Short mmCIF file of C-alpha atoms in Angstrom, two decimals:
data_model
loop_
_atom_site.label_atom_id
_atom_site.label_comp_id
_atom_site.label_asym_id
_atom_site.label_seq_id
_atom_site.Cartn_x
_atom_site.Cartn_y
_atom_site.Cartn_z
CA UNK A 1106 6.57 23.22 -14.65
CA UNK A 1107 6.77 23.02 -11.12
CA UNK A 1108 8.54 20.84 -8.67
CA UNK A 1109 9.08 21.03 -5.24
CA UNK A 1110 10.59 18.42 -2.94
CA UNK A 1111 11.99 20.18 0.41
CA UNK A 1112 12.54 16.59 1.45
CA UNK A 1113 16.68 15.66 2.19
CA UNK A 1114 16.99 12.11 1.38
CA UNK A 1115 19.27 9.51 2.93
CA UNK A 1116 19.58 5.97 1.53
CA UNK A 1117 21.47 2.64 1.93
CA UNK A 1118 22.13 0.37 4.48
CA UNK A 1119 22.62 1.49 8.21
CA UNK A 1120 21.65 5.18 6.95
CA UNK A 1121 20.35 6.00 9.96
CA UNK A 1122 23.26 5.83 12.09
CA UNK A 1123 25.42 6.22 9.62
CA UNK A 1124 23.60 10.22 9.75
CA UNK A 1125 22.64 10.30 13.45
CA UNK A 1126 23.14 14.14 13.15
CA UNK A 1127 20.57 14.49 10.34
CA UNK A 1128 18.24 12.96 12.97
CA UNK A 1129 18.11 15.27 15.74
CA UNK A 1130 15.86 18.03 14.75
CA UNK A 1131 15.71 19.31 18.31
CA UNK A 1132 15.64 18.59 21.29
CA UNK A 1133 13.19 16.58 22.52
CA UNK A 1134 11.74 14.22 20.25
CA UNK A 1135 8.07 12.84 19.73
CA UNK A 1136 8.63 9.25 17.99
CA UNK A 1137 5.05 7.96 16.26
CA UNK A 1138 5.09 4.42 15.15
CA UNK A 1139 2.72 1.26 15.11
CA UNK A 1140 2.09 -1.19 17.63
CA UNK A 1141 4.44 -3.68 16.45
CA UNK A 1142 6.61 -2.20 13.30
CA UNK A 1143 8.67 0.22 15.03
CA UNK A 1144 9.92 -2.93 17.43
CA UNK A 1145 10.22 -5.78 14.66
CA UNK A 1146 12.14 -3.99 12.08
CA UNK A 1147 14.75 -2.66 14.14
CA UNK A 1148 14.17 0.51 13.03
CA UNK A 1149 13.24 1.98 16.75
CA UNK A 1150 15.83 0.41 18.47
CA UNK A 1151 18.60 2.08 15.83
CA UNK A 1152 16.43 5.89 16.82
CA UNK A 1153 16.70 5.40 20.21
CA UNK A 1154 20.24 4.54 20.31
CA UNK A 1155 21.05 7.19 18.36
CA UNK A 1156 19.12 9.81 20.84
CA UNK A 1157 20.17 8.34 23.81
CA UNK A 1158 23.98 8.44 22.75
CA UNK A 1159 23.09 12.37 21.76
CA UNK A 1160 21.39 12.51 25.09
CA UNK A 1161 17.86 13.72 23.20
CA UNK A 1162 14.97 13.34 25.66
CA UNK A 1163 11.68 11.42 23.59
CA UNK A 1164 8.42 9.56 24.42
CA UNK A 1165 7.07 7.05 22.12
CA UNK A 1166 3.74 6.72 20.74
CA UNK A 1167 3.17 3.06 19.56
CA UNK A 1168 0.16 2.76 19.33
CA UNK A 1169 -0.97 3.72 15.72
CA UNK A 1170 -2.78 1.09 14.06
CA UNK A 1171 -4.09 0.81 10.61
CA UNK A 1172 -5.88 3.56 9.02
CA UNK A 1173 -5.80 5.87 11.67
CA UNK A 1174 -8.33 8.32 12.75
CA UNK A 1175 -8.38 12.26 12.61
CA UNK A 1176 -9.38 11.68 16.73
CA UNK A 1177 -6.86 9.56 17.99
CA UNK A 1178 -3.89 11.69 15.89
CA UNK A 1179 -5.57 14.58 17.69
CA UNK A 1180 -5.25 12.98 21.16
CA UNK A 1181 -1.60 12.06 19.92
CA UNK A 1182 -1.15 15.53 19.42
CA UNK A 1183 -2.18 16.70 22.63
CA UNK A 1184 -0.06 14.16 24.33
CA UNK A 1185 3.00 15.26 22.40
CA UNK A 1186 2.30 19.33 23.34
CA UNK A 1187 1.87 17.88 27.16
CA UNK A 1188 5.44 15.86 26.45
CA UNK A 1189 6.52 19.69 24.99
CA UNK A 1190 8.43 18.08 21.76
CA UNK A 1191 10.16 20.30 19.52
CA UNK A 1192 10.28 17.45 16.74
CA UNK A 1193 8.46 14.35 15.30
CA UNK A 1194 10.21 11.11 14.50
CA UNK A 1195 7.56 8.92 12.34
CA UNK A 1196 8.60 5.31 12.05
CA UNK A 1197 6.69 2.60 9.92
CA UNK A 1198 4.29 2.48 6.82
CA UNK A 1199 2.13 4.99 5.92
CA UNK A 1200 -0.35 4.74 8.76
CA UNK A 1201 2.02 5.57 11.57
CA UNK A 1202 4.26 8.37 8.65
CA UNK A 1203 0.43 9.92 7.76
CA UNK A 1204 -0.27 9.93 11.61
CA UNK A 1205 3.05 11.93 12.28
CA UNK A 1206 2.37 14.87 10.17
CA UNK A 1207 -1.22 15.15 11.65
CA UNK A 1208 0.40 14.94 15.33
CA UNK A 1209 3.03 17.67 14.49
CA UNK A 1210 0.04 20.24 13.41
CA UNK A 1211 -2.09 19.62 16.57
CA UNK A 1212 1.08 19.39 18.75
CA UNK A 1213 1.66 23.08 18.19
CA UNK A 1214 -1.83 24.17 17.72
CA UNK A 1215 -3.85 23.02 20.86
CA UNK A 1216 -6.85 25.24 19.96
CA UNK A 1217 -7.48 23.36 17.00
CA UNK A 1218 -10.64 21.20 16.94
CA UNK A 1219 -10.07 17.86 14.91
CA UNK A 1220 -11.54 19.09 11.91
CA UNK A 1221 -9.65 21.74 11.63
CA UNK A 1222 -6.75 19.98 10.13
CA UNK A 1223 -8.55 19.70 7.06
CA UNK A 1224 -8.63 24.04 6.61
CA UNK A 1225 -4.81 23.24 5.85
CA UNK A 1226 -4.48 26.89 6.89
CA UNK A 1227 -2.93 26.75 10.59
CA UNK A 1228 -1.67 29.80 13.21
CA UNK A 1229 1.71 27.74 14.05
CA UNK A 1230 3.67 25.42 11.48
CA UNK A 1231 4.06 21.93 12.30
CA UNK A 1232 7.60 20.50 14.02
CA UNK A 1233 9.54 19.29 12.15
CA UNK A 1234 9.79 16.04 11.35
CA UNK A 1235 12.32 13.08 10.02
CA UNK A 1236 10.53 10.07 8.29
CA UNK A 1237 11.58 6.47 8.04
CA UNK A 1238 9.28 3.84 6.42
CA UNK A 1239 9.37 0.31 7.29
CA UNK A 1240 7.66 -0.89 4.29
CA UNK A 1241 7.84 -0.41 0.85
CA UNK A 1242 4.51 0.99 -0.45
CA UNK A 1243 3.06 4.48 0.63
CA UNK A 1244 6.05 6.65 -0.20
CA UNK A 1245 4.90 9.28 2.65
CA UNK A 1246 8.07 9.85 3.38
CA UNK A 1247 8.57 12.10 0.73
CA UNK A 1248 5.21 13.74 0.15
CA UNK A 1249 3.06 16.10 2.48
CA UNK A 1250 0.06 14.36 1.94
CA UNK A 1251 -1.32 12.95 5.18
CA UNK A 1252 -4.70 10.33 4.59
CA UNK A 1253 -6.95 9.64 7.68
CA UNK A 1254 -10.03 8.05 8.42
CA UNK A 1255 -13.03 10.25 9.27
CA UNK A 1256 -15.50 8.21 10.63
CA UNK A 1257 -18.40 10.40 10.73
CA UNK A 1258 -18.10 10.78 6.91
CA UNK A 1259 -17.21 6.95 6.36
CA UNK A 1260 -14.14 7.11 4.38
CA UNK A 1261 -10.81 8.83 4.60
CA UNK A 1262 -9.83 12.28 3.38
CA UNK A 1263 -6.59 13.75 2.58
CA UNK A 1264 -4.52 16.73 3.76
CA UNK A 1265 -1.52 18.93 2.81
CA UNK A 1266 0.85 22.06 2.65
CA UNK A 1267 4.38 22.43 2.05
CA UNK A 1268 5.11 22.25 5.63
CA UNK A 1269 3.47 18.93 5.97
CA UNK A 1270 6.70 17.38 4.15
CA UNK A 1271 9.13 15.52 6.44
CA UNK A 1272 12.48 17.26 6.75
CA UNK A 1273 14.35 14.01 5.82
CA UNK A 1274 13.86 10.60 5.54
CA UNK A 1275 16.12 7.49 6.08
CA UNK A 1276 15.44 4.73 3.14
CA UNK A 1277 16.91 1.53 4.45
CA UNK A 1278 15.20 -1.77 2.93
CA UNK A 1279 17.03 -3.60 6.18
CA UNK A 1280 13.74 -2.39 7.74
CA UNK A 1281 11.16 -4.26 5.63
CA UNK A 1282 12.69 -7.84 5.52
CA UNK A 1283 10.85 -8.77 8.44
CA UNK A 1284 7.25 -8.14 7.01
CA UNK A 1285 5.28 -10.28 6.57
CA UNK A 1286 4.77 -12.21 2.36
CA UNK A 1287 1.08 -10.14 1.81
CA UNK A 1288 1.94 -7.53 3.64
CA UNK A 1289 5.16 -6.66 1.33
CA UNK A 1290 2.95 -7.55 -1.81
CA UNK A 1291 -0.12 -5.32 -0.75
CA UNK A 1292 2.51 -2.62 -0.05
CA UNK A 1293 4.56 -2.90 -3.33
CA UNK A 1294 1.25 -3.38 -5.35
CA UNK A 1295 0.82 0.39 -3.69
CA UNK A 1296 3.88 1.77 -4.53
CA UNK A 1297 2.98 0.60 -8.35
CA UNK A 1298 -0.21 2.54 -7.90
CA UNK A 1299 1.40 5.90 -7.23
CA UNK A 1300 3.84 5.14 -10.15
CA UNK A 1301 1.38 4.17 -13.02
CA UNK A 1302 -1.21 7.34 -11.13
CA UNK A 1303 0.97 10.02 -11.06
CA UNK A 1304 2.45 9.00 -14.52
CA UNK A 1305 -1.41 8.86 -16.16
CA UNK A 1306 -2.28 11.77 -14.65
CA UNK A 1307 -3.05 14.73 -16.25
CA UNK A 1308 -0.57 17.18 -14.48
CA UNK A 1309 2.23 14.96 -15.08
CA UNK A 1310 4.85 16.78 -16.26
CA UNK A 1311 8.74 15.56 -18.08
CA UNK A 1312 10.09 15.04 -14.76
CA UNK A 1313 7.55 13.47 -13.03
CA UNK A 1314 7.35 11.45 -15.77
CA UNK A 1315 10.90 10.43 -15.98
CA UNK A 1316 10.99 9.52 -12.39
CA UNK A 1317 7.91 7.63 -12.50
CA UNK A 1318 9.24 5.57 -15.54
CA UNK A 1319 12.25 4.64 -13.66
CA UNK A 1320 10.30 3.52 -10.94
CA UNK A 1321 8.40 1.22 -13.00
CA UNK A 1322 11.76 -0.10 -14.46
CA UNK A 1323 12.50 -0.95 -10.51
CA UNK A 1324 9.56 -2.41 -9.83
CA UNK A 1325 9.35 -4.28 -12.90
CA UNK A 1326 12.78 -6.36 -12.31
CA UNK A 1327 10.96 -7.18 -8.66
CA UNK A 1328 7.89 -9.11 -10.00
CA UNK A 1329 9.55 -12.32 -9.88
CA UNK A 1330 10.32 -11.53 -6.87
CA UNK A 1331 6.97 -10.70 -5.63
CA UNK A 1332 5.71 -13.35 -7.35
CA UNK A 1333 7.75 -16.16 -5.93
CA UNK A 1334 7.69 -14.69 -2.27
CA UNK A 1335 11.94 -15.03 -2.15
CA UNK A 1336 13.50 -11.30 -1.38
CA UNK A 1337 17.38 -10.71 -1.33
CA UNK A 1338 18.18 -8.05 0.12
CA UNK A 1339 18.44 -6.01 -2.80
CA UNK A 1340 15.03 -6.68 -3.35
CA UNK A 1341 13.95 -5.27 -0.63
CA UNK A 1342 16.28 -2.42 -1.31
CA UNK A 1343 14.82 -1.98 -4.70
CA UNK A 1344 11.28 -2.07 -3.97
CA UNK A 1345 11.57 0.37 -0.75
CA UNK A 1346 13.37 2.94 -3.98
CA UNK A 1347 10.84 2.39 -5.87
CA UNK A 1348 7.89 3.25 -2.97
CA UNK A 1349 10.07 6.31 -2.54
CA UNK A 1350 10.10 7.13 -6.34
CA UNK A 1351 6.81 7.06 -6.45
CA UNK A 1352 6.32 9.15 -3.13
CA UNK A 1353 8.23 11.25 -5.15
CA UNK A 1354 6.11 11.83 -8.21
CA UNK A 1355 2.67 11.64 -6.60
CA UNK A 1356 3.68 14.83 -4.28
CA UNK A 1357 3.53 16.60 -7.49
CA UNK A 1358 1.01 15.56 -9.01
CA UNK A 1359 -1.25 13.73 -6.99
CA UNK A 1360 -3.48 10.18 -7.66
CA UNK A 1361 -6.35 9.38 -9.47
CA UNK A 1362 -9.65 7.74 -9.28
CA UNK A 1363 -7.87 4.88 -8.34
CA UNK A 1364 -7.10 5.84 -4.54
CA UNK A 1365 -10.66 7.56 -4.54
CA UNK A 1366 -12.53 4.42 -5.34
CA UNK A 1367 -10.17 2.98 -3.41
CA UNK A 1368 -11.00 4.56 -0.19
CA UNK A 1369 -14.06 2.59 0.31
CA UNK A 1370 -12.97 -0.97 -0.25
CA UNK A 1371 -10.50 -0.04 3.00
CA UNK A 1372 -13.31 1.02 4.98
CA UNK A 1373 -16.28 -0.83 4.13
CA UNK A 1374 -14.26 -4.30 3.57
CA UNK A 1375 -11.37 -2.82 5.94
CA UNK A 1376 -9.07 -4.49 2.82
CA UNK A 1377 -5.87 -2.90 3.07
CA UNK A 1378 -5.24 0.16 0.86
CA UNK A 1379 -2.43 -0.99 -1.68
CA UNK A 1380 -4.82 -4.58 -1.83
CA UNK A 1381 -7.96 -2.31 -2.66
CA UNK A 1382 -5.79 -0.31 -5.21
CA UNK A 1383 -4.60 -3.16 -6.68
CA UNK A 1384 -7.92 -4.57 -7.56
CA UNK A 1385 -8.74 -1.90 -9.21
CA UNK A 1386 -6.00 -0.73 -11.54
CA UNK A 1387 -6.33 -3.14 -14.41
CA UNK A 1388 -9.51 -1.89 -15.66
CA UNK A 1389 -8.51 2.00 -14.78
CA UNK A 1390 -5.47 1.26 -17.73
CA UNK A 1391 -7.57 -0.60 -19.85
CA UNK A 1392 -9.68 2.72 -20.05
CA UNK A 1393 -6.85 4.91 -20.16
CA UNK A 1394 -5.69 3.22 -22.99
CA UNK A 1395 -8.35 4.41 -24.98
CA UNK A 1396 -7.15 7.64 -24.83
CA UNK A 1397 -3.08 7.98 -23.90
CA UNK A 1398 -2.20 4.39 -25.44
CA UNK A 1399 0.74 5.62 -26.18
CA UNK A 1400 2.14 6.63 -22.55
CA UNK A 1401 0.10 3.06 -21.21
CA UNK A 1402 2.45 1.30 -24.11
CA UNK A 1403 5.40 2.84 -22.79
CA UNK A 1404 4.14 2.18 -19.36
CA UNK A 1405 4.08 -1.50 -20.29
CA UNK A 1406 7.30 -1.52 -21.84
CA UNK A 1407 9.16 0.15 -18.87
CA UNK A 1408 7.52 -2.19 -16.60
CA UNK A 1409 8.78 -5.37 -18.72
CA UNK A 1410 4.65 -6.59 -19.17
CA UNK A 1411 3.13 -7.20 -22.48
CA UNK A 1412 -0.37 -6.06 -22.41
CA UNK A 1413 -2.47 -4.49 -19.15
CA UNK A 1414 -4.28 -7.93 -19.36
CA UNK A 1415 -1.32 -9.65 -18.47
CA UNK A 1416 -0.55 -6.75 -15.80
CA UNK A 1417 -3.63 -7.77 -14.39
CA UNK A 1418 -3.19 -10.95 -14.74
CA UNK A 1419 0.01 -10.58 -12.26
CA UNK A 1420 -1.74 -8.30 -9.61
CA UNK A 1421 -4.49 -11.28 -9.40
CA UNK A 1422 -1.53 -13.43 -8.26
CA UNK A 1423 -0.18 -10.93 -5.74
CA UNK A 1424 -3.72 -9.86 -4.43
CA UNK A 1425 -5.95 -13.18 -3.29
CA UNK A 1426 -9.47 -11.78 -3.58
CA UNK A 1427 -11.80 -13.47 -0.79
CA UNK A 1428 -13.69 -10.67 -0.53
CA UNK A 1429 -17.77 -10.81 -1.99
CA UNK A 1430 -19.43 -7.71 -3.32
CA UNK A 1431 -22.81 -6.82 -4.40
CA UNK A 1432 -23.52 -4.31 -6.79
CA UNK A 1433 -25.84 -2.17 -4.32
CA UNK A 1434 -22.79 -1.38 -2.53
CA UNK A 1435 -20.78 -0.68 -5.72
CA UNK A 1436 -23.27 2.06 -6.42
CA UNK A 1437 -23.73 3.67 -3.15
CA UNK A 1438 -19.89 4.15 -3.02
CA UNK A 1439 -19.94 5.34 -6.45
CA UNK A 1440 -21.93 8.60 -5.22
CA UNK A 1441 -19.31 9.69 -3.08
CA UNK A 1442 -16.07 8.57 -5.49
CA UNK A 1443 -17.01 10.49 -8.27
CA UNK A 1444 -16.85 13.63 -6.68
CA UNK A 1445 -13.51 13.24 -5.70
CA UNK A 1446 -10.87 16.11 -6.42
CA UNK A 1447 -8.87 13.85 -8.42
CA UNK A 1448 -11.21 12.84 -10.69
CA UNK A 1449 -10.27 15.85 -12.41
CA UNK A 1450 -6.98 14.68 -12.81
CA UNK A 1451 -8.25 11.40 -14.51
CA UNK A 1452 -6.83 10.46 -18.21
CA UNK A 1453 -10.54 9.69 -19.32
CA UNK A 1454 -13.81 11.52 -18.54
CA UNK A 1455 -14.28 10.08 -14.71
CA UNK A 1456 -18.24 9.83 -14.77
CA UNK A 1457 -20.38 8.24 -12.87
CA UNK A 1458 -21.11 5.52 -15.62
CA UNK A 1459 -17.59 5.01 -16.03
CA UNK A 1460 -16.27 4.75 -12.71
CA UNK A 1461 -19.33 2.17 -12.50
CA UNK A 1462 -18.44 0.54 -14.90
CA UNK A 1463 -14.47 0.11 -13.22
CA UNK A 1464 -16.02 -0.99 -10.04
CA UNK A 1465 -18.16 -3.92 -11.47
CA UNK A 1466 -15.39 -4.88 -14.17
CA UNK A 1467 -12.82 -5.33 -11.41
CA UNK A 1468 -15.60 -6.27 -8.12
CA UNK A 1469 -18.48 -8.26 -9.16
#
């Protein structure tokens, strides 16, 4: 068994200030966030304060948007070699976090063509970085897989090395009470994605399976919650822990078919990634409980839902489905999907009839 988390975790309220020092990973600092996130959560006006009272020269790049591509992170990059930053700050969801990690490899490797990223073999490491998400979903804080879009091969690809982790991360769920009702259920519908993945999957092991299990237990005691649209703030505590927890368990083990089939829902449909997930998982447990029913019953049990019918049943209610779909697009993405690396990792046999079959169970 292996597990490897290089990762220092802070969390609880005011976390960030409350370990300025844990911050400063250099000297001059390169801070990646979205166009809107970094401002309305308060999370970037707590960083700045924190290197302007330590006297830390940064520039801001704010203008990550969904789904980002590997050509604007590289353009990112180049901007943050020009700014000469010796460390990354990434601040928001997983967009703007996924975007960091690809700007601190091209920021110290200006020969690099785009692409390259993707050899995940590269001459300099990346700076270091210090994570802190601003919604309660991806769990990138604490894994070193970055996901862009790559538009010439319509769909997004993955990559990762130890060094992509972030040095720390700041969990503070005073950052995601401003998001917006969908926005916090698409995102928490993700984090329960990485949980019930990692903990299907067929390189879990006992500790990534304890971890995902109390995850679910987190999540779980949020669905009325979620359901209702009324957060506390321990909600919002408790879900961000449980994005994190599954962060956590996916870095060792990766996802499933899930995120693959995923992928092109987000791009074709541009329906956002923990929505497209969502749709989706109901019928990947109801075929996983034909063969591990025993780790889907505990599963269930852990996340305080009777059956995966009624599981479903709850992610219809989180995840309004306006979108149409026809069946010749169902089986031109299935092409690409099943030859996914993680289909390999699947509980079940992921063929091409059954990963059909998923996609027109939960779609049409």
């Amino acid at each position: 068994m292996k597990f490897y988390l290089p990762t220092k975790i802070y969390k609880g309220r005011n976390c960030v200030v409350e370990n300025k020092e844990q911050l400063l990973l250099g000297t001059r600092a390169y801070i990646v966030t979205g166009r809107t996130s970094g401002k309305l959560s308060g999370a970037l006006a707590d960083v700045e304060n924190v290197l302007n009272s330590s006297n830390i020269s940064y520039a801001i790049c704010d203008r990550i948007g969904n789904n980002p591509t590997v050509e604007e992170c590289f353009e990112a990059g180049k901007a943050a070699n020009e700014f000469g930053a010796d460390f990354i700050i990434g601040i928001g969801g997983g967009s703007p976090l996924d975007a960091a990690k690809a700007i601190a490899v091209y920021a110290v490797n200006p020969q690099m063509s785009p692409m390259d990223i993707y050899k995940c073999d590269y001459p300099a490491k990346p700076l270091p970085m210090a994570a802190i998400p601003t919604t309660a979903g991806t769990g990138s804080e604490v894994t070193q897989y970055s996901v862009l879009t790559v538009a010439s091969e319509q769909t997004k690809r993955s990559f990762s090395t130890e060094d992509t982790f972030y040095k720390v991360a700041f969990i503070d769920g005073k950052y995601t009470e401003k998001l917006p009702l969908q926005i916090t259920r698409n995102t928490a519908v993700d984090a329960l994605s990485h949980l019930i993945e990692s903990y299907t999957n067929t390189r879990s092991t006992e500790m990534t399976e304890y971890i995902a299990l109390k995850g679910m237990r987190v999540w779980g005691k949020k669905i009325k919650a979620l359901t209702e649209g009324v957060f506390t703030s321990e909600d919002r505590e408790d879900l961000l822990w449980a994005s994190t927890l599954g962060g956590i368990v996916i870095a060792q083990t990766g996802t499933t078919i899930v995120h693959s089939m995923g992928y092109p829902l987000t791009f074709y449909k541009d329906i956002p990634h923990g929505m497209a997930n969502g749709m989706l998982l109901e019928q990947y447990l109801a075929n996983a409980e034909k063969t591990i029913p025993e780790k889907v019953d505990l599963l269930l049990m852990n996340l305080g839902v009777a059956s995966v019918e009624d599981l479903g049943k709850i992610l219809k209610s989180l995840l309004p489905n306006t979108y149409t779909f026809t069946k010749a697009e169902t089986d031109l993405w299935v092409q690409s999907t099943v030859k996914a690396k993680n289909a390999v990792t699947c509980p079940f046999s992921a063929t091409l009839e059954a990963e059909t079959d998923i996609f027109e169970k939960s779609l049409l």
